[in-house]
mmCIF file with all atom_site columns, C-alpha atoms in Angstrom:
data_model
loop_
_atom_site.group_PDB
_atom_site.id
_atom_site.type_symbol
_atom_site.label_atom_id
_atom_site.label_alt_id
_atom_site.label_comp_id
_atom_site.label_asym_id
_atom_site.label_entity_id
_atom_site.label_seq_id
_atom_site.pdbx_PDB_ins_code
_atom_site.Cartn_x
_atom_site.Cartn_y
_atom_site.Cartn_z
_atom_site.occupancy
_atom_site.B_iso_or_equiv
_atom_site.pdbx_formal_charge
_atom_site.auth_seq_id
_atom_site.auth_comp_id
_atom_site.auth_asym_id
_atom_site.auth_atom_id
_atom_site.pdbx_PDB_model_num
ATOM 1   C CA . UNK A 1 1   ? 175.647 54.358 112.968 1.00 91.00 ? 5   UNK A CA 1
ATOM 2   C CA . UNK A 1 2   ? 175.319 50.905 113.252 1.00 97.00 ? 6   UNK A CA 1
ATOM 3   C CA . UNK A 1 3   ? 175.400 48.410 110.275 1.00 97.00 ? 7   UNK A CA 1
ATOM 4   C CA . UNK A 1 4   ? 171.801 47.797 110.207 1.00 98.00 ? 8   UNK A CA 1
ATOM 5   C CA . UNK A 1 5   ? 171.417 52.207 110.320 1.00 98.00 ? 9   UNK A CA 1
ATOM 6   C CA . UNK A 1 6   ? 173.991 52.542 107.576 1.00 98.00 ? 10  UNK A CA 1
ATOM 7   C CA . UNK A 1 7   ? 171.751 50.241 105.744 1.00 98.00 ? 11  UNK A CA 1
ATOM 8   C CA . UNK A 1 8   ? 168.773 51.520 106.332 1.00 98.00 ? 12  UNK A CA 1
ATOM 9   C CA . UNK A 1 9   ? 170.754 55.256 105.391 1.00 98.00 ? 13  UNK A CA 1
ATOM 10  C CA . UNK A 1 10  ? 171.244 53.644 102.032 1.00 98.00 ? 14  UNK A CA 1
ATOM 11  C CA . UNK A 1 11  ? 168.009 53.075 101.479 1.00 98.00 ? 15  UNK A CA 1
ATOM 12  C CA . UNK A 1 12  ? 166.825 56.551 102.263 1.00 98.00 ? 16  UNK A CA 1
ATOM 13  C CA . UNK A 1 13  ? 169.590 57.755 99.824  1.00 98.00 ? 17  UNK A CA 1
ATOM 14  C CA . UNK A 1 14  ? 167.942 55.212 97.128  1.00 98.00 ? 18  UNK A CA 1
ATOM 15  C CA . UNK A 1 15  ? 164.339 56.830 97.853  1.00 98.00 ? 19  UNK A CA 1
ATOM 16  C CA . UNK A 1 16  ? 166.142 60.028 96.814  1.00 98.00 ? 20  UNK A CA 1
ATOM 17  C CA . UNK A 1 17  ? 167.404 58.955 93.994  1.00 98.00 ? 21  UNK A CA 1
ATOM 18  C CA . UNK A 1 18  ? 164.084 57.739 92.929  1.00 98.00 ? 22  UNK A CA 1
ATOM 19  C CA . UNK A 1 19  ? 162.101 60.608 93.513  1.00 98.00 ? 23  UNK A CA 1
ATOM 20  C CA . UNK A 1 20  ? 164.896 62.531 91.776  1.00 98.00 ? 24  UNK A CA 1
ATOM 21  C CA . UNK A 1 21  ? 164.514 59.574 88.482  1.00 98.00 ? 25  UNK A CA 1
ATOM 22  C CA . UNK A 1 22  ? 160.464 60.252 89.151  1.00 98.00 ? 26  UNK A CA 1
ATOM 23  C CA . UNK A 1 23  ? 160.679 56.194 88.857  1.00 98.00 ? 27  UNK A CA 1
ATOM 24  C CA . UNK A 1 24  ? 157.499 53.942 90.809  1.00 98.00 ? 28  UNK A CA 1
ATOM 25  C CA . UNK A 1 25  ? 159.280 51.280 89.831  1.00 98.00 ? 29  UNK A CA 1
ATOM 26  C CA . UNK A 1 26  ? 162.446 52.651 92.154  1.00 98.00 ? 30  UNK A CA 1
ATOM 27  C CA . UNK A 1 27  ? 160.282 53.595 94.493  1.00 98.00 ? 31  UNK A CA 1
ATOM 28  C CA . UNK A 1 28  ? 158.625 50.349 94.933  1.00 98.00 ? 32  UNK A CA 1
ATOM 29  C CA . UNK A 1 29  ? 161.057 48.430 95.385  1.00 98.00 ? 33  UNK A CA 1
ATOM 30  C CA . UNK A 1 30  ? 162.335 50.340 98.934  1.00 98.00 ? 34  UNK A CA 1
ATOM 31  C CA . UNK A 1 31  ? 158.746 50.152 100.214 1.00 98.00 ? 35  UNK A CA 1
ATOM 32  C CA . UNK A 1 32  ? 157.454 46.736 102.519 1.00 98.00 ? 36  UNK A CA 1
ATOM 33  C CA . UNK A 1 33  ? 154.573 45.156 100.826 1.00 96.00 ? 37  UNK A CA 1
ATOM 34  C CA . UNK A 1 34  ? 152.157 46.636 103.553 1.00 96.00 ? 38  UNK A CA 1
ATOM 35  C CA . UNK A 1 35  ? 153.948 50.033 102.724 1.00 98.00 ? 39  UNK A CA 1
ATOM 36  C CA . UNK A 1 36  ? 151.836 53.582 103.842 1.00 98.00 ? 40  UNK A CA 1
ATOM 37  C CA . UNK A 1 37  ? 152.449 56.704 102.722 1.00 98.00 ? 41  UNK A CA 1
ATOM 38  C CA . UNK A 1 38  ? 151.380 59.412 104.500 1.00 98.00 ? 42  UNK A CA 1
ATOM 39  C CA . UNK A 1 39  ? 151.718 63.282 102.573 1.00 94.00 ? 43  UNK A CA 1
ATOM 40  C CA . UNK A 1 40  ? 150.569 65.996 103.884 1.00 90.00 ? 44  UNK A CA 1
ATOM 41  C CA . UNK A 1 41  ? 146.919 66.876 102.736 1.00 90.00 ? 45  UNK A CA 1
ATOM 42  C CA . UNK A 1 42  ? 146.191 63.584 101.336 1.00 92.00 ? 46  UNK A CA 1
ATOM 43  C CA . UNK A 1 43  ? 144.682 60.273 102.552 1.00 95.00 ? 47  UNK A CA 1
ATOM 44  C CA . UNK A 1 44  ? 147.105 57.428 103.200 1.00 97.00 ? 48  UNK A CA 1
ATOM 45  C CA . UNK A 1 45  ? 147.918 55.149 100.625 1.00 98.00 ? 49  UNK A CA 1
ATOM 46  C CA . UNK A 1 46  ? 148.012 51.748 102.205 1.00 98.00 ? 50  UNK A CA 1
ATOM 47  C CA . UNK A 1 47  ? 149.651 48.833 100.547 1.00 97.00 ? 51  UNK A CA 1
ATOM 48  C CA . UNK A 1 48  ? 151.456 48.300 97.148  1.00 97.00 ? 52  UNK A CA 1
ATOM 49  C CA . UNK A 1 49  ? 148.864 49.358 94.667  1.00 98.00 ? 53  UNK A CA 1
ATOM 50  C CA . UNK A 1 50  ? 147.654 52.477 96.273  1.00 98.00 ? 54  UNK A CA 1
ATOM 51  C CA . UNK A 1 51  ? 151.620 53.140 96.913  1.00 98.00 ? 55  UNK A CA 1
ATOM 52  C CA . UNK A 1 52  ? 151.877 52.579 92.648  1.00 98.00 ? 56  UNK A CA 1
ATOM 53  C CA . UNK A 1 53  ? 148.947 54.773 92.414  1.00 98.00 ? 57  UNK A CA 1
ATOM 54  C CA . UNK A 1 54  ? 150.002 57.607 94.369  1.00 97.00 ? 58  UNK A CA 1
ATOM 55  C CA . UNK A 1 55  ? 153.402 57.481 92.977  1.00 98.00 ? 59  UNK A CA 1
ATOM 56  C CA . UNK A 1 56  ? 152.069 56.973 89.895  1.00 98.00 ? 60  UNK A CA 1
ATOM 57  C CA . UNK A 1 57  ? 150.294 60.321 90.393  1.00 97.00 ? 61  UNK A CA 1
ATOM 58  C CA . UNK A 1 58  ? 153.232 62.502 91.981  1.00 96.00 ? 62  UNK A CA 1
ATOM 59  C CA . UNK A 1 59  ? 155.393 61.859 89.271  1.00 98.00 ? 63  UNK A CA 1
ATOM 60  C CA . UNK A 1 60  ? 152.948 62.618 86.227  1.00 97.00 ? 64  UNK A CA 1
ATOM 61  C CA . UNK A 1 61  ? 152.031 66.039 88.294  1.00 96.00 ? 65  UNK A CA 1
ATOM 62  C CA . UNK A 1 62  ? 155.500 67.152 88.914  1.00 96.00 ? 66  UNK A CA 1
ATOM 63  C CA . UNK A 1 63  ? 159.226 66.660 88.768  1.00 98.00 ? 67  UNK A CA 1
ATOM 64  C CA . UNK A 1 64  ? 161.450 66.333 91.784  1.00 97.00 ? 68  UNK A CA 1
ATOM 65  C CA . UNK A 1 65  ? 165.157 67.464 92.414  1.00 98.00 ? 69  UNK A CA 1
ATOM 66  C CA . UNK A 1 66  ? 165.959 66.842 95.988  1.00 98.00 ? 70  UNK A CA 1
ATOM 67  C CA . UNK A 1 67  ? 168.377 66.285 98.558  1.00 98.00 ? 71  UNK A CA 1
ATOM 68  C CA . UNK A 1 68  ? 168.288 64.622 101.401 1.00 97.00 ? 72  UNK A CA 1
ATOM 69  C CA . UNK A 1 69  ? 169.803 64.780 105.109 1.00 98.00 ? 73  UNK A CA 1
ATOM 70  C CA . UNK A 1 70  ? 169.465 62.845 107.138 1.00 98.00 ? 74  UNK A CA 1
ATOM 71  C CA . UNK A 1 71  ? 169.063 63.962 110.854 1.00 98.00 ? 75  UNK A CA 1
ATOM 72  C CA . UNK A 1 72  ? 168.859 60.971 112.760 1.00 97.00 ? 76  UNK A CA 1
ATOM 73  C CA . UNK A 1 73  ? 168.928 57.259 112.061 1.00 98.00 ? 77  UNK A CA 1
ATOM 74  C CA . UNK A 1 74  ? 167.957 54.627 115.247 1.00 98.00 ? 78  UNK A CA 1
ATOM 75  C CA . UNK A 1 75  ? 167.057 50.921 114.998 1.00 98.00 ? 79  UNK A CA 1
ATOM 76  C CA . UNK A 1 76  ? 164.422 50.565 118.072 1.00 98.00 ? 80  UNK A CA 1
ATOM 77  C CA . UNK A 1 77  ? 164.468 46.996 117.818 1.00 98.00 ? 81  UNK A CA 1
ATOM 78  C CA . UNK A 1 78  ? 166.209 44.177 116.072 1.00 98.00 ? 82  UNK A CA 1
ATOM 79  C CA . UNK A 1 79  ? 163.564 44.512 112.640 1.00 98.00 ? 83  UNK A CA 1
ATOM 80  C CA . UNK A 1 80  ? 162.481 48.269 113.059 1.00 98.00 ? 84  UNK A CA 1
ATOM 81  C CA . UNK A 1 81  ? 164.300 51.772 112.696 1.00 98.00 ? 85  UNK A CA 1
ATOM 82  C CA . UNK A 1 82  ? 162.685 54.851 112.561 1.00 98.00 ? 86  UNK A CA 1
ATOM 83  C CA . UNK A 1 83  ? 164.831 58.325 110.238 1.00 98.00 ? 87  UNK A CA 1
ATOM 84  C CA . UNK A 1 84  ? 163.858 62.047 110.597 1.00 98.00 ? 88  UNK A CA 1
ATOM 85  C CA . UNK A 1 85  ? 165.041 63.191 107.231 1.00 98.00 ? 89  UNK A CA 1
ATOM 86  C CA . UNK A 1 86  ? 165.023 66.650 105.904 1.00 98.00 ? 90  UNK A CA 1
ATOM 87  C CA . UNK A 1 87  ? 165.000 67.523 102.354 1.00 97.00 ? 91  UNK A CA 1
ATOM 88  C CA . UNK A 1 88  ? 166.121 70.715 99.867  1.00 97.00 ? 92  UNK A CA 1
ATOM 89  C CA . UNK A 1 89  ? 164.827 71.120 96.580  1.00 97.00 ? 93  UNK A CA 1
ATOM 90  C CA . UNK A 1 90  ? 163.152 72.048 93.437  1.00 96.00 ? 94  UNK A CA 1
ATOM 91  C CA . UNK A 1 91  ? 159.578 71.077 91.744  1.00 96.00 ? 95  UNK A CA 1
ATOM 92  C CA . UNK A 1 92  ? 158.304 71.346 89.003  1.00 97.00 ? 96  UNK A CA 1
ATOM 93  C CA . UNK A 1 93  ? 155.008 70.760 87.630  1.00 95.00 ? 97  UNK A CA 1
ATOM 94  C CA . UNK A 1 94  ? 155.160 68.959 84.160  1.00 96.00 ? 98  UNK A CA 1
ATOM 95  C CA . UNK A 1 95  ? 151.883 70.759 83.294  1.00 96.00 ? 99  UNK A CA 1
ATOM 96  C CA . UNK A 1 96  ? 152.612 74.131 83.186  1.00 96.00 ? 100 UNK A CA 1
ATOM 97  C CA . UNK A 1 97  ? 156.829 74.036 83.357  1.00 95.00 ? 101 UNK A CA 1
ATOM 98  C CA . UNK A 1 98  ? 156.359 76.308 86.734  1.00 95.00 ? 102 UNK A CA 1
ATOM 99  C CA . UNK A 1 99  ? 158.597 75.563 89.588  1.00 93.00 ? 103 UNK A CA 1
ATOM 100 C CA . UNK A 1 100 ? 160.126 76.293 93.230  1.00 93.00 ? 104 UNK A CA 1
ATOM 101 C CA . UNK A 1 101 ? 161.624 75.666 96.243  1.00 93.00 ? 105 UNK A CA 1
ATOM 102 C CA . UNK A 1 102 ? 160.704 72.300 97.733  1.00 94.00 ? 106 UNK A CA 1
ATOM 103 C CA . UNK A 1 103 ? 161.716 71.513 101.438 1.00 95.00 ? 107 UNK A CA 1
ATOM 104 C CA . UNK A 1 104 ? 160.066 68.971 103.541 1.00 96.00 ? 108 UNK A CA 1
ATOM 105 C CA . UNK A 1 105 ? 160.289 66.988 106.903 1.00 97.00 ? 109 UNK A CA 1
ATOM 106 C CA . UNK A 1 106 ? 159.980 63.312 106.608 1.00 98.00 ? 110 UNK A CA 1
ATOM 107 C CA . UNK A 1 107 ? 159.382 60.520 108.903 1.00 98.00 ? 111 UNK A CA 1
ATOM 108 C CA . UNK A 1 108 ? 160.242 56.868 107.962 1.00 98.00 ? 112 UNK A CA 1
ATOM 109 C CA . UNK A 1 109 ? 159.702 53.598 109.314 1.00 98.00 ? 113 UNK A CA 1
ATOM 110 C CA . UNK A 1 110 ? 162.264 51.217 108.384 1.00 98.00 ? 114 UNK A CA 1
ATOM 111 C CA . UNK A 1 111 ? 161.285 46.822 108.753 1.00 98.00 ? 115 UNK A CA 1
ATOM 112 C CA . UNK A 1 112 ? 164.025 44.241 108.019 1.00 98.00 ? 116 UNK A CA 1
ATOM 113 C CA . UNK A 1 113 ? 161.656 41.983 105.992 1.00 98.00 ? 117 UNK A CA 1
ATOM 114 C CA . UNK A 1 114 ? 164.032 38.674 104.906 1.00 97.00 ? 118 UNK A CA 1
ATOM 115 C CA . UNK A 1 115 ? 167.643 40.478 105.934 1.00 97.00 ? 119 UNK A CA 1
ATOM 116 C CA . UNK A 1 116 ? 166.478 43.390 103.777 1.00 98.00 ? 120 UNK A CA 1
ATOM 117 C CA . UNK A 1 117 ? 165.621 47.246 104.896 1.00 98.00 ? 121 UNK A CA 1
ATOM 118 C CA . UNK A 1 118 ? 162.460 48.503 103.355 1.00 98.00 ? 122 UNK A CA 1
ATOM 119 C CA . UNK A 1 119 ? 160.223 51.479 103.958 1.00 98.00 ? 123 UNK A CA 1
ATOM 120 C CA . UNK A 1 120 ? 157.303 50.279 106.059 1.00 98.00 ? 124 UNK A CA 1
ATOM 121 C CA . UNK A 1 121 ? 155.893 53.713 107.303 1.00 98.00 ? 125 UNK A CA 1
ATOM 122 C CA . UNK A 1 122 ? 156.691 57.609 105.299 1.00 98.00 ? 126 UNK A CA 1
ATOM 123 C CA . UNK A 1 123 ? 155.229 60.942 106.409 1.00 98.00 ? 127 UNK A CA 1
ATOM 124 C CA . UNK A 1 124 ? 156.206 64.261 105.297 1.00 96.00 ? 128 UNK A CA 1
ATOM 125 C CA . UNK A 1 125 ? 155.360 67.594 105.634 1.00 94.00 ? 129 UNK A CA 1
ATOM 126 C CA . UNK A 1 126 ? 156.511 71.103 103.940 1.00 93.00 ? 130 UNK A CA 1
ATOM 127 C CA . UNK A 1 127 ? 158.775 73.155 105.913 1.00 93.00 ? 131 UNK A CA 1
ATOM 128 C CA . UNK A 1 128 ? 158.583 76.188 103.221 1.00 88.00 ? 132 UNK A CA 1
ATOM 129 C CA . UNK A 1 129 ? 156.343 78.866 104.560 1.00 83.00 ? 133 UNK A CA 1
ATOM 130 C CA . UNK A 1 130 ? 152.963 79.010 103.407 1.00 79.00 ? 134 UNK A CA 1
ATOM 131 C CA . UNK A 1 131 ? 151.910 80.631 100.244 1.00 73.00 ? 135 UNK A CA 1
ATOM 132 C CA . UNK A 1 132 ? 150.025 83.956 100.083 1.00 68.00 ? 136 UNK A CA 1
#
């Protein structure tokens, strides 16, 4: 990786940690200002105070422990890199104490916004099989 990948890399490992803290505040922080979210079987969440929201949201409904690997990490142009992630886990939800395997695919788009890498773009998707 180049410098600008291994920085970007360390930013994906700080989204980690974040989910794993269940902090918004971490999490904002990594994201551009223009930020979107994209999770599987929701609506986007475009911009910093839908981002809050939704964070906001996943963190009150459950609790994270995850790893992350990443898979591939390639700057496309001077101010963009894109990272296919994959991720191993555990959540549970805070209502009810009930948990399981979590395992996703992710998708980020990385901008240099003032010499910094932030998350511009995020989509993920389960890779555990479906529930019966």
């Amino acid at each position: 990786m180049n410098p600008d990948e291994q920085a970007a890399a360390a930013v994906l490992t700080s989204y980690q940690d974040a989910l794993n803290a269940s902090s918004t505040d971490m999490v904002m922080k990594l994201y551009a200002p223009t930020g979107i979210l994209m999770a599987q079987h929701y609506p986007s969440s475009v911009g910093t105070a839908a981002l809050r929201q939704a964070y906001d949201t996943i963190f009150n409904t459950l609790t994270l422990k995850v790893k992350f690997t990443i898979e591939e990490c390639n700057q496309v142009a001077p101010e963009w890199i894109f990272a296919r992630t994959s991720s191993a886990g555990t959540a549970k939800l805070n209502a009810s104490g009930e948990g399981g395997p979590e395992a996703n695919q992710e998708l980020f788009v990385l901008q240099k916004i003032e010499g910094t890498w932030k998350i511009a773009r995020y989509c993920f998707c389960t890779t555990n099989p479906p529930r019966a």
